[in-house]
PDB file of C-alpha atoms in Angstrom:
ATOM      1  CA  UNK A   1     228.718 127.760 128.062  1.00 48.00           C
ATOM      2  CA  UNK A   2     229.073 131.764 128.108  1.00 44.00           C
ATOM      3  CA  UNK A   3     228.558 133.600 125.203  1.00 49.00           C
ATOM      4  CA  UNK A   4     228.878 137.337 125.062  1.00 42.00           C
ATOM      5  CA  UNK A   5     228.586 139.800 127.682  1.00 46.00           C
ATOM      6  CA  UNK A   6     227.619 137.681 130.747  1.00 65.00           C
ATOM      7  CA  UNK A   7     225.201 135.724 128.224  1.00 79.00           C
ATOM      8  CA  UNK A   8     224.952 132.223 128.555  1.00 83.00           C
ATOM      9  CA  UNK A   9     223.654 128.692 125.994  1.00 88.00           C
ATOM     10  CA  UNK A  10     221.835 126.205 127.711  1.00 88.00           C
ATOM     11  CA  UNK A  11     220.765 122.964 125.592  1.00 91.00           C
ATOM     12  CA  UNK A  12     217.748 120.415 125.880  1.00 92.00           C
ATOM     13  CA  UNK A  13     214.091 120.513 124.880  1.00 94.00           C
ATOM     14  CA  UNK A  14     212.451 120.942 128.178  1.00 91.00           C
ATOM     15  CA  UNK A  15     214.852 123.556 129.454  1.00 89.00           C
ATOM     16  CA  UNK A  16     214.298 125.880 126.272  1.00 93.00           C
ATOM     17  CA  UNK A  17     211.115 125.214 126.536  1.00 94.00           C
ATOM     18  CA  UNK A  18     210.792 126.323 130.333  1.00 89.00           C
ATOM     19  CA  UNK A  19     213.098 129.426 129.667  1.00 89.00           C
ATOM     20  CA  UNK A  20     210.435 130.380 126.770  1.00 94.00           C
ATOM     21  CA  UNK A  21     206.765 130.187 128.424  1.00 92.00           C
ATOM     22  CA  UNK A  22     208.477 131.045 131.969  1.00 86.00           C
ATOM     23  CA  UNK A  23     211.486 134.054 131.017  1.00 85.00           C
ATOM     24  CA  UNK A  24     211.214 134.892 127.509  1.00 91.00           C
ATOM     25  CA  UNK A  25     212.465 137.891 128.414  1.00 86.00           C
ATOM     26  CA  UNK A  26     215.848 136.417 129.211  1.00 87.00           C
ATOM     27  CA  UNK A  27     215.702 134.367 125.530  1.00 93.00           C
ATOM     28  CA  UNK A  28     217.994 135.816 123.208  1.00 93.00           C
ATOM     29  CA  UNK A  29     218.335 132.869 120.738  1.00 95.00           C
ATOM     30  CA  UNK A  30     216.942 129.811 119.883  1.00 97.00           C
ATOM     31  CA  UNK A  31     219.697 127.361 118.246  1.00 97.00           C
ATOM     32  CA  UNK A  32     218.096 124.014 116.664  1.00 97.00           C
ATOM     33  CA  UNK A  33     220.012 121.732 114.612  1.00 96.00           C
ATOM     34  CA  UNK A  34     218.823 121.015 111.312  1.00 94.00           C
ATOM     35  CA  UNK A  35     218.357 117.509 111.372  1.00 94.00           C
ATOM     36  CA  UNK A  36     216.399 117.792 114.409  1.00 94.00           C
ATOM     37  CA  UNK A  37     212.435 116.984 113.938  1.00 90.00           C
ATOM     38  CA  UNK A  38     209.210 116.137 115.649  1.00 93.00           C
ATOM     39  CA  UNK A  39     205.931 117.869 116.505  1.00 94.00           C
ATOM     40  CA  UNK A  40     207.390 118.994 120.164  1.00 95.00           C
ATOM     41  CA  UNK A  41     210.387 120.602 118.491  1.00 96.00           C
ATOM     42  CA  UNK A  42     207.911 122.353 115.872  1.00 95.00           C
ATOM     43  CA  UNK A  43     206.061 123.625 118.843  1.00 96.00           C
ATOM     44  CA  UNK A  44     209.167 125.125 120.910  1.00 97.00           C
ATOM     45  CA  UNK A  45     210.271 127.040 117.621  1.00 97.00           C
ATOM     46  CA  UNK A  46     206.535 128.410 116.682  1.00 97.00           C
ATOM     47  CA  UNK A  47     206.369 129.453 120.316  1.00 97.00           C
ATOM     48  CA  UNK A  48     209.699 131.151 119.816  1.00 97.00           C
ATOM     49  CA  UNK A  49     209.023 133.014 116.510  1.00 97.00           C
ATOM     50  CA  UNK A  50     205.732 133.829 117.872  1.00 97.00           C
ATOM     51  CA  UNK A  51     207.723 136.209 120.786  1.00 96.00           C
ATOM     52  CA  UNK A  52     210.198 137.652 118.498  1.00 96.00           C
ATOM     53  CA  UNK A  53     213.088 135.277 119.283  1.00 96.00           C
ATOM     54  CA  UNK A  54     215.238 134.609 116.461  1.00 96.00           C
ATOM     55  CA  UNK A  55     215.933 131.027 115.286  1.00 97.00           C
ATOM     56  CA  UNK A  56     219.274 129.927 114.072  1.00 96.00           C
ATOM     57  CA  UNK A  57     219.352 126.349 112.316  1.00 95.00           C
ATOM     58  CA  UNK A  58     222.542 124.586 112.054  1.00 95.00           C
ATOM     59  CA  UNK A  59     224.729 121.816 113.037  1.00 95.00           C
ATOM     60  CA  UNK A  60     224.687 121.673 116.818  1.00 95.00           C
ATOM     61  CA  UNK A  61     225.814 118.482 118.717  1.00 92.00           C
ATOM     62  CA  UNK A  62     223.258 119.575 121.684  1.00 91.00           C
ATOM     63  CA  UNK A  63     220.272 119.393 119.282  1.00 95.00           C
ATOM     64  CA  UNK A  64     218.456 122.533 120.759  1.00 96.00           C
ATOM     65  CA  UNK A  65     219.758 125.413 123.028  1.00 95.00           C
ATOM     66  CA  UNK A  66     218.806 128.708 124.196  1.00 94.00           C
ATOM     67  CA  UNK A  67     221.064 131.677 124.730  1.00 93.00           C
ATOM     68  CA  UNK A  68     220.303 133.315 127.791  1.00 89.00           C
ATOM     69  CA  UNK A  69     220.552 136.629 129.615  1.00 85.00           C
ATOM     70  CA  UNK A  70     221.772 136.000 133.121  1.00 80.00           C
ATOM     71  CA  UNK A  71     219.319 134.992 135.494  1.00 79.00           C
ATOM     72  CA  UNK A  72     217.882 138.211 137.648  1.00 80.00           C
ATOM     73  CA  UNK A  73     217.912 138.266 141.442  1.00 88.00           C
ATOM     74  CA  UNK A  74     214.486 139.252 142.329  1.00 90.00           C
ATOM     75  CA  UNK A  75     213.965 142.110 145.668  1.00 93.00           C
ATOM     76  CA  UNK A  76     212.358 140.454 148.815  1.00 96.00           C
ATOM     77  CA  UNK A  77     210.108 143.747 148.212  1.00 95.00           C
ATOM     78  CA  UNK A  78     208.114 141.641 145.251  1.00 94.00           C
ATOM     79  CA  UNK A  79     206.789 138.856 147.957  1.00 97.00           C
ATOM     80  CA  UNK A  80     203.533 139.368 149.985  1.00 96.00           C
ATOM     81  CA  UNK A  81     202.170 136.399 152.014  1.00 96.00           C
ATOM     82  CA  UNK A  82     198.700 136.545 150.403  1.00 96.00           C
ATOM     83  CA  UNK A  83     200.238 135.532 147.112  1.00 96.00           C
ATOM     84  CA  UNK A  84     203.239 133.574 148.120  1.00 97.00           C
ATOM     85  CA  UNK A  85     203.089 131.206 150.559  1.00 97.00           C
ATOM     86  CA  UNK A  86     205.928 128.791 150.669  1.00 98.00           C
ATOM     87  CA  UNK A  87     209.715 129.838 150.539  1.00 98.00           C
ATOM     88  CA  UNK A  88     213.334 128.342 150.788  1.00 98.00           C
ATOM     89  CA  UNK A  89     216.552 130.062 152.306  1.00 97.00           C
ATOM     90  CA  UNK A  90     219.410 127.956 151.370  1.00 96.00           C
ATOM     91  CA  UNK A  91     222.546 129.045 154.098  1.00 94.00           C
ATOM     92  CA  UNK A  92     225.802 128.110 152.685  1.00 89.00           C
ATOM     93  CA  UNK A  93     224.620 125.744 149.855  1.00 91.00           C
ATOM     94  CA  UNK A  94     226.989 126.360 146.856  1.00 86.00           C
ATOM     95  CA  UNK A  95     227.630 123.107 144.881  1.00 90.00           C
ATOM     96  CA  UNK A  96     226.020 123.423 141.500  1.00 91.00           C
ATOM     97  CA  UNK A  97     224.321 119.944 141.522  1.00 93.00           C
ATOM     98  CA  UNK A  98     222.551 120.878 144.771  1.00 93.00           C
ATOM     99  CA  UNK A  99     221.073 124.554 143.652  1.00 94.00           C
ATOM    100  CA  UNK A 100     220.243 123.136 140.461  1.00 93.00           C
ATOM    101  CA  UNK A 101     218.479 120.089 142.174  1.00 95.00           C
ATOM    102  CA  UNK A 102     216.731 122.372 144.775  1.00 96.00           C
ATOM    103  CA  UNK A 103     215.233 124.540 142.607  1.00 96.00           C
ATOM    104  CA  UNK A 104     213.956 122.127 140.268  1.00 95.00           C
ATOM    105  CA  UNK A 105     212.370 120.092 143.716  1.00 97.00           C
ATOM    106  CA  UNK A 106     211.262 123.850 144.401  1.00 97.00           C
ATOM    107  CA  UNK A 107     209.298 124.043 141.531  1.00 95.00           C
ATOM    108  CA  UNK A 108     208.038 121.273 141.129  1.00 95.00           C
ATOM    109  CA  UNK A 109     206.306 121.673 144.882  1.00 97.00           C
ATOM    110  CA  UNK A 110     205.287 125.167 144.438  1.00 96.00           C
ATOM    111  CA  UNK A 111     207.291 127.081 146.593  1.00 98.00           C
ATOM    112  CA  UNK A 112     206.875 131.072 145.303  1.00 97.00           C
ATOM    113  CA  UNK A 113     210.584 132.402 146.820  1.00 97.00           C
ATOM    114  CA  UNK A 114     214.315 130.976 147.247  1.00 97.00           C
ATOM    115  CA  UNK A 115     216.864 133.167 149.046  1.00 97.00           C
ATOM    116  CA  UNK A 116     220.762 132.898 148.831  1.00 95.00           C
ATOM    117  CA  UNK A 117     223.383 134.886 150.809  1.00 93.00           C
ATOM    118  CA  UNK A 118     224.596 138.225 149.181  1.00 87.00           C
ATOM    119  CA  UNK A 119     228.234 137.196 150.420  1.00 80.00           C
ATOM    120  CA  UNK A 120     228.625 133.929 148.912  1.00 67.00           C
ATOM    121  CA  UNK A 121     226.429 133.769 145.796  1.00 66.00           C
ATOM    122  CA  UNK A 122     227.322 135.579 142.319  1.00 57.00           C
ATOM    123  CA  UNK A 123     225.492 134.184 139.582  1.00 67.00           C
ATOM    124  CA  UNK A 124     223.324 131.563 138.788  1.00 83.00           C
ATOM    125  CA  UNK A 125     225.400 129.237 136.387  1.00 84.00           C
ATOM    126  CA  UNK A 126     224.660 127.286 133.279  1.00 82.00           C
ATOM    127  CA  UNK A 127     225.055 124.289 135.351  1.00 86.00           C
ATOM    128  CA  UNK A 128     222.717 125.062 137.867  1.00 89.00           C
ATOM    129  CA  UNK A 129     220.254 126.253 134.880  1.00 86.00           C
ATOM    130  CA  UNK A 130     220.549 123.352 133.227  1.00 84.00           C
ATOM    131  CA  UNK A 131     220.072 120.440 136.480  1.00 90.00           C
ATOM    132  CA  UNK A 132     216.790 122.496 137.338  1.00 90.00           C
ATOM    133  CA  UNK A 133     215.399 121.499 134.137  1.00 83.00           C
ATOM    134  CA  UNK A 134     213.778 125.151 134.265  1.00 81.00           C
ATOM    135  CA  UNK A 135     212.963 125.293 137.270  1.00 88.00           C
ATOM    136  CA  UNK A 136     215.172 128.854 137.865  1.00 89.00           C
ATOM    137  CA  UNK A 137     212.189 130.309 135.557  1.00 85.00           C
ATOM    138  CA  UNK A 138     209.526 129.354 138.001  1.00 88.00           C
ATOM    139  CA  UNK A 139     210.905 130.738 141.355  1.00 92.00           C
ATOM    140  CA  UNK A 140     211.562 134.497 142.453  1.00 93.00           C
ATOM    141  CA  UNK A 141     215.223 133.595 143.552  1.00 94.00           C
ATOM    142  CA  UNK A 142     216.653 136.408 145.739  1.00 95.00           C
ATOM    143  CA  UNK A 143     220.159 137.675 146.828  1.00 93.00           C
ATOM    144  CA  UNK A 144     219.777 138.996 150.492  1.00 94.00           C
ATOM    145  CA  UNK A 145     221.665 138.777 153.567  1.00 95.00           C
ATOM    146  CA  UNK A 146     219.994 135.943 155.418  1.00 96.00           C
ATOM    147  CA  UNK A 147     219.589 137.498 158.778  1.00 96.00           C
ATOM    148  CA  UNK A 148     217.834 140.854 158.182  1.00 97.00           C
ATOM    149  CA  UNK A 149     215.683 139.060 155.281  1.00 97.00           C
ATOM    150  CA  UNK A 150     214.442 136.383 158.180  1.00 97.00           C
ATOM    151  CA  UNK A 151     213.302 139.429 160.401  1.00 97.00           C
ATOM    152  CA  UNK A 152     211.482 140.666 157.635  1.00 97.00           C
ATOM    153  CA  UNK A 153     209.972 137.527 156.514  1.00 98.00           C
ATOM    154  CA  UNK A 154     208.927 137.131 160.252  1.00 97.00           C
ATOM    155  CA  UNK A 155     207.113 140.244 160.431  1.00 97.00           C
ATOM    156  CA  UNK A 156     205.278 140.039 157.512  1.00 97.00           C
ATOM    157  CA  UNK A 157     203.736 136.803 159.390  1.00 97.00           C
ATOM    158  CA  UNK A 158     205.996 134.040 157.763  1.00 98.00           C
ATOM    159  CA  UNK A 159     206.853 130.978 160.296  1.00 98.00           C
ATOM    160  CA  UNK A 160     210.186 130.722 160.019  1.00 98.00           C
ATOM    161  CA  UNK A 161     211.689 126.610 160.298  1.00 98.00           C
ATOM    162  CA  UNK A 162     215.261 125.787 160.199  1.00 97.00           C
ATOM    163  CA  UNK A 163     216.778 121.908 159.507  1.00 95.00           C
ATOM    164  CA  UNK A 164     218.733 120.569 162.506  1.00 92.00           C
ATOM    165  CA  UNK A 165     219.790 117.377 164.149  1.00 85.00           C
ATOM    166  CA  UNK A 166     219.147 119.072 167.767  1.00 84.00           C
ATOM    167  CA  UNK A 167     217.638 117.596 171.120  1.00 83.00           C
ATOM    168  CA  UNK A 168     215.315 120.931 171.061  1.00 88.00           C
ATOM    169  CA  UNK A 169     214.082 119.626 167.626  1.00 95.00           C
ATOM    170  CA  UNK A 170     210.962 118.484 166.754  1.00 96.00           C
ATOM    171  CA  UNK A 171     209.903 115.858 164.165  1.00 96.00           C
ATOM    172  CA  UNK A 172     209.118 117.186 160.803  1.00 97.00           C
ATOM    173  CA  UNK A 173     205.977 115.197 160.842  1.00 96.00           C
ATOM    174  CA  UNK A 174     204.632 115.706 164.334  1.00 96.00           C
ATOM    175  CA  UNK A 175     205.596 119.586 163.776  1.00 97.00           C
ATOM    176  CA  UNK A 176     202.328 122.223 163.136  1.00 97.00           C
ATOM    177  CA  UNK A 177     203.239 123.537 159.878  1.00 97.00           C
ATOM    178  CA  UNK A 178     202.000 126.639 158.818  1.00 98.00           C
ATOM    179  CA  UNK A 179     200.913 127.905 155.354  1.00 98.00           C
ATOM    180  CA  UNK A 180     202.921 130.749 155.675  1.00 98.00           C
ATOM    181  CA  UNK A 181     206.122 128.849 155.916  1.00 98.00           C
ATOM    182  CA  UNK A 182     210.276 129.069 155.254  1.00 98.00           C
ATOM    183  CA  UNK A 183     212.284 126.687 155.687  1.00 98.00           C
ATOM    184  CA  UNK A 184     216.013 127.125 156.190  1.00 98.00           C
ATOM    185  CA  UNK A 185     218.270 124.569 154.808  1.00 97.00           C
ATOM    186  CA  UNK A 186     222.194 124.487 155.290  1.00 93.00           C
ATOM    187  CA  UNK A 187     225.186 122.283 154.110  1.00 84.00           C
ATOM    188  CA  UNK A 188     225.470 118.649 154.917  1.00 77.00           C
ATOM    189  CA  UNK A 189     228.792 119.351 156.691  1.00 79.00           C
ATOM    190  CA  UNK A 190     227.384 122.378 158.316  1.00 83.00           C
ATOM    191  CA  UNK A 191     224.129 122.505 158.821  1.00 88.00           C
ATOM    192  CA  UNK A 192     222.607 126.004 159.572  1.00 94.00           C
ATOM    193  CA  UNK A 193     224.143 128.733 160.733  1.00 93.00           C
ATOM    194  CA  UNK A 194     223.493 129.403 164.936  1.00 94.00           C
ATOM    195  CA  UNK A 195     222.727 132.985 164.082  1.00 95.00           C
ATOM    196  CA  UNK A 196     220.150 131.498 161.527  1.00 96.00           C
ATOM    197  CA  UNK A 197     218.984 128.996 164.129  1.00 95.00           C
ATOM    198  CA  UNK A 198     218.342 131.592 166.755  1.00 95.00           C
ATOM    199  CA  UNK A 199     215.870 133.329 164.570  1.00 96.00           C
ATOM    200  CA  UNK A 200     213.804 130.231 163.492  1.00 97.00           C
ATOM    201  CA  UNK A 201     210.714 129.784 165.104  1.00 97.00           C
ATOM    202  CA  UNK A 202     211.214 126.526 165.083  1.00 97.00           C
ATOM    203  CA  UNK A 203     213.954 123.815 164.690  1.00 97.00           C
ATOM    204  CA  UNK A 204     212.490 120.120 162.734  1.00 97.00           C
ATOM    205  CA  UNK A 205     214.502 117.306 162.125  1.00 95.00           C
ATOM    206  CA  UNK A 206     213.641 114.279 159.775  1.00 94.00           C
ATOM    207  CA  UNK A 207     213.845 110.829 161.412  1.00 93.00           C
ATOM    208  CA  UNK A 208     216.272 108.020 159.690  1.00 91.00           C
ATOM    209  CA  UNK A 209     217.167 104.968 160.591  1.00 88.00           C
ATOM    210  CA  UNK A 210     220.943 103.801 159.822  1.00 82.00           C
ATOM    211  CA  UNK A 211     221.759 107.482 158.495  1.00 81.00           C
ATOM    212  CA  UNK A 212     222.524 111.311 160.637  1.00 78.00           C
ATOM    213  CA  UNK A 213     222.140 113.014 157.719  1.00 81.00           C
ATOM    214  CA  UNK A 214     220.999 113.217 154.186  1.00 89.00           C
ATOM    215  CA  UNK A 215     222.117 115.232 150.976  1.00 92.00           C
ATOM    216  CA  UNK A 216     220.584 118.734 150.984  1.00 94.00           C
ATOM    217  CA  UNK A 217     218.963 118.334 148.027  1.00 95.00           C
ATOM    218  CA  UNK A 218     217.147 115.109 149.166  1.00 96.00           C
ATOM    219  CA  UNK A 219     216.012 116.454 152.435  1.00 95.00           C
ATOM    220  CA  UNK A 220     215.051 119.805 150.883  1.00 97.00           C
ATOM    221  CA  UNK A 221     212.497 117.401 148.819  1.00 97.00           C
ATOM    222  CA  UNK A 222     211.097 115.332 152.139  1.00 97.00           C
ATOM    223  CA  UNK A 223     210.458 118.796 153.879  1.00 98.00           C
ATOM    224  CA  UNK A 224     209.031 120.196 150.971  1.00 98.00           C
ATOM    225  CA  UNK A 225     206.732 116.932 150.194  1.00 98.00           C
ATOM    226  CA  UNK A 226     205.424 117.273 153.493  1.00 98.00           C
ATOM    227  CA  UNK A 227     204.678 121.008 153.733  1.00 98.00           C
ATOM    228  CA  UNK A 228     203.105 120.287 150.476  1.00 97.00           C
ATOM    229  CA  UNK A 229     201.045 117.022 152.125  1.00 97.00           C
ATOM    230  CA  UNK A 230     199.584 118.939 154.537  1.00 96.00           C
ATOM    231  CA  UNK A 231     198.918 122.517 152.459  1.00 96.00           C
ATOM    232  CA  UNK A 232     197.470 121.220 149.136  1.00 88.00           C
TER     233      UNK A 232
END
């Protein structure tokens, strides 16, 4: 839901939550409804008034919301590999359900960077804000174009892995993974682009039985799970 000048509400307890200990800076307003109670809710609004936010009580059919400055596209200049190890490049992944599902898999496995095309990408939406159950607040997400980004990332010592069903590919779990790792993941109908492919160090695939291929945000979790299995 927008509100004001690019300014958007999102509702649910965890999400405000997330947006307040992660972003506060992007909080503009807390909204709680009135009849809304319990010790966790107490706690979200304390931790609000404590950071200047103002609360508005009234009737609200979402219980508790947040009004939110747009989400900020971080510079690839902010990431070092000392500090951040892990990272995501999503080629050509725009359905809100997926970004909103990747980032909250993201999160939730500790990768420090997501990059999305300049061309394709505008802003992230409520919808996407709201599926990633916060997890937008816990990622340096970054507007680039893809191919001079990867050359970057490569130099600074990153190994670069892209998705594909390919005969040059090599099993996600017999792959070395390094610690210093991004992994490019493209549409389902897609896959990733060749120019994208021709800069990855190296291609993995995940083995199925009785499927080719799997919904982005699913296999974004299995690669993630085991870069995570292997680099605790």
């Amino acid at each position: 839901m927008k509100n004001g000048e690019g300014a958007y509400r999102v509702w649910g307890l965890h999400v405000v939550e997330e947006a307040l200990r992660e972003s506060p800076d992007m909080v503009e307003k807390v909204f709680v409804d009135k009849s809304y109670r319990g010790g966790a809710v107490r706690d979200v609004l304390t931790l609000a008034r404590s950071l200047g936010i103002p609360v508005v009580q009234g009737s609200f059919k979402g219980k508790i919301g947040a009004q939110l400055s747009p989400v900020s596209f971080k510079s690839l200049d902010v990431i070092t590999p000392q500090k951040h190890k892990l990272g995501l490049i999503l080629d050509g992944i725009t359905d809100e359900g997926n970004l909103g599902s990747i980032f909250r898999t993201a999160a939730a496995f500790g990768v420090s960077f997501t990059i999305l095309p300049k061309r394709r990408v505008g802003s992230i939406s409520p919808v996407v804000v709201r599926i990633s159950q916060g997890g937008t607040y816990k990622l340096h997400i970054i507007r680039d174009n893809l191919e001079p980004a990867l050359r970057t990332l490569k130099d600074m010592g990153y190994w670069i892995y892209a998705t594909a069903i390919d005969e040059n590919a090599t099993s996600l779990y017999e792959a070395d993974i390094a610690e210093n790792a991004v992994f490019i993941m493209g549409r389902e109908d897609k896959g990733v682009s060749r120019s994208l492919l021709k800069l990855a160090d190296e291609k993995v695939y995940i083995p199925m039985r009785g499927m080719q291929s799997l919904n982005v945000a699913v296999a974004t979790g299995i690669v993630l799970y085991e870069y995570r299995r292997r680099w605790r």
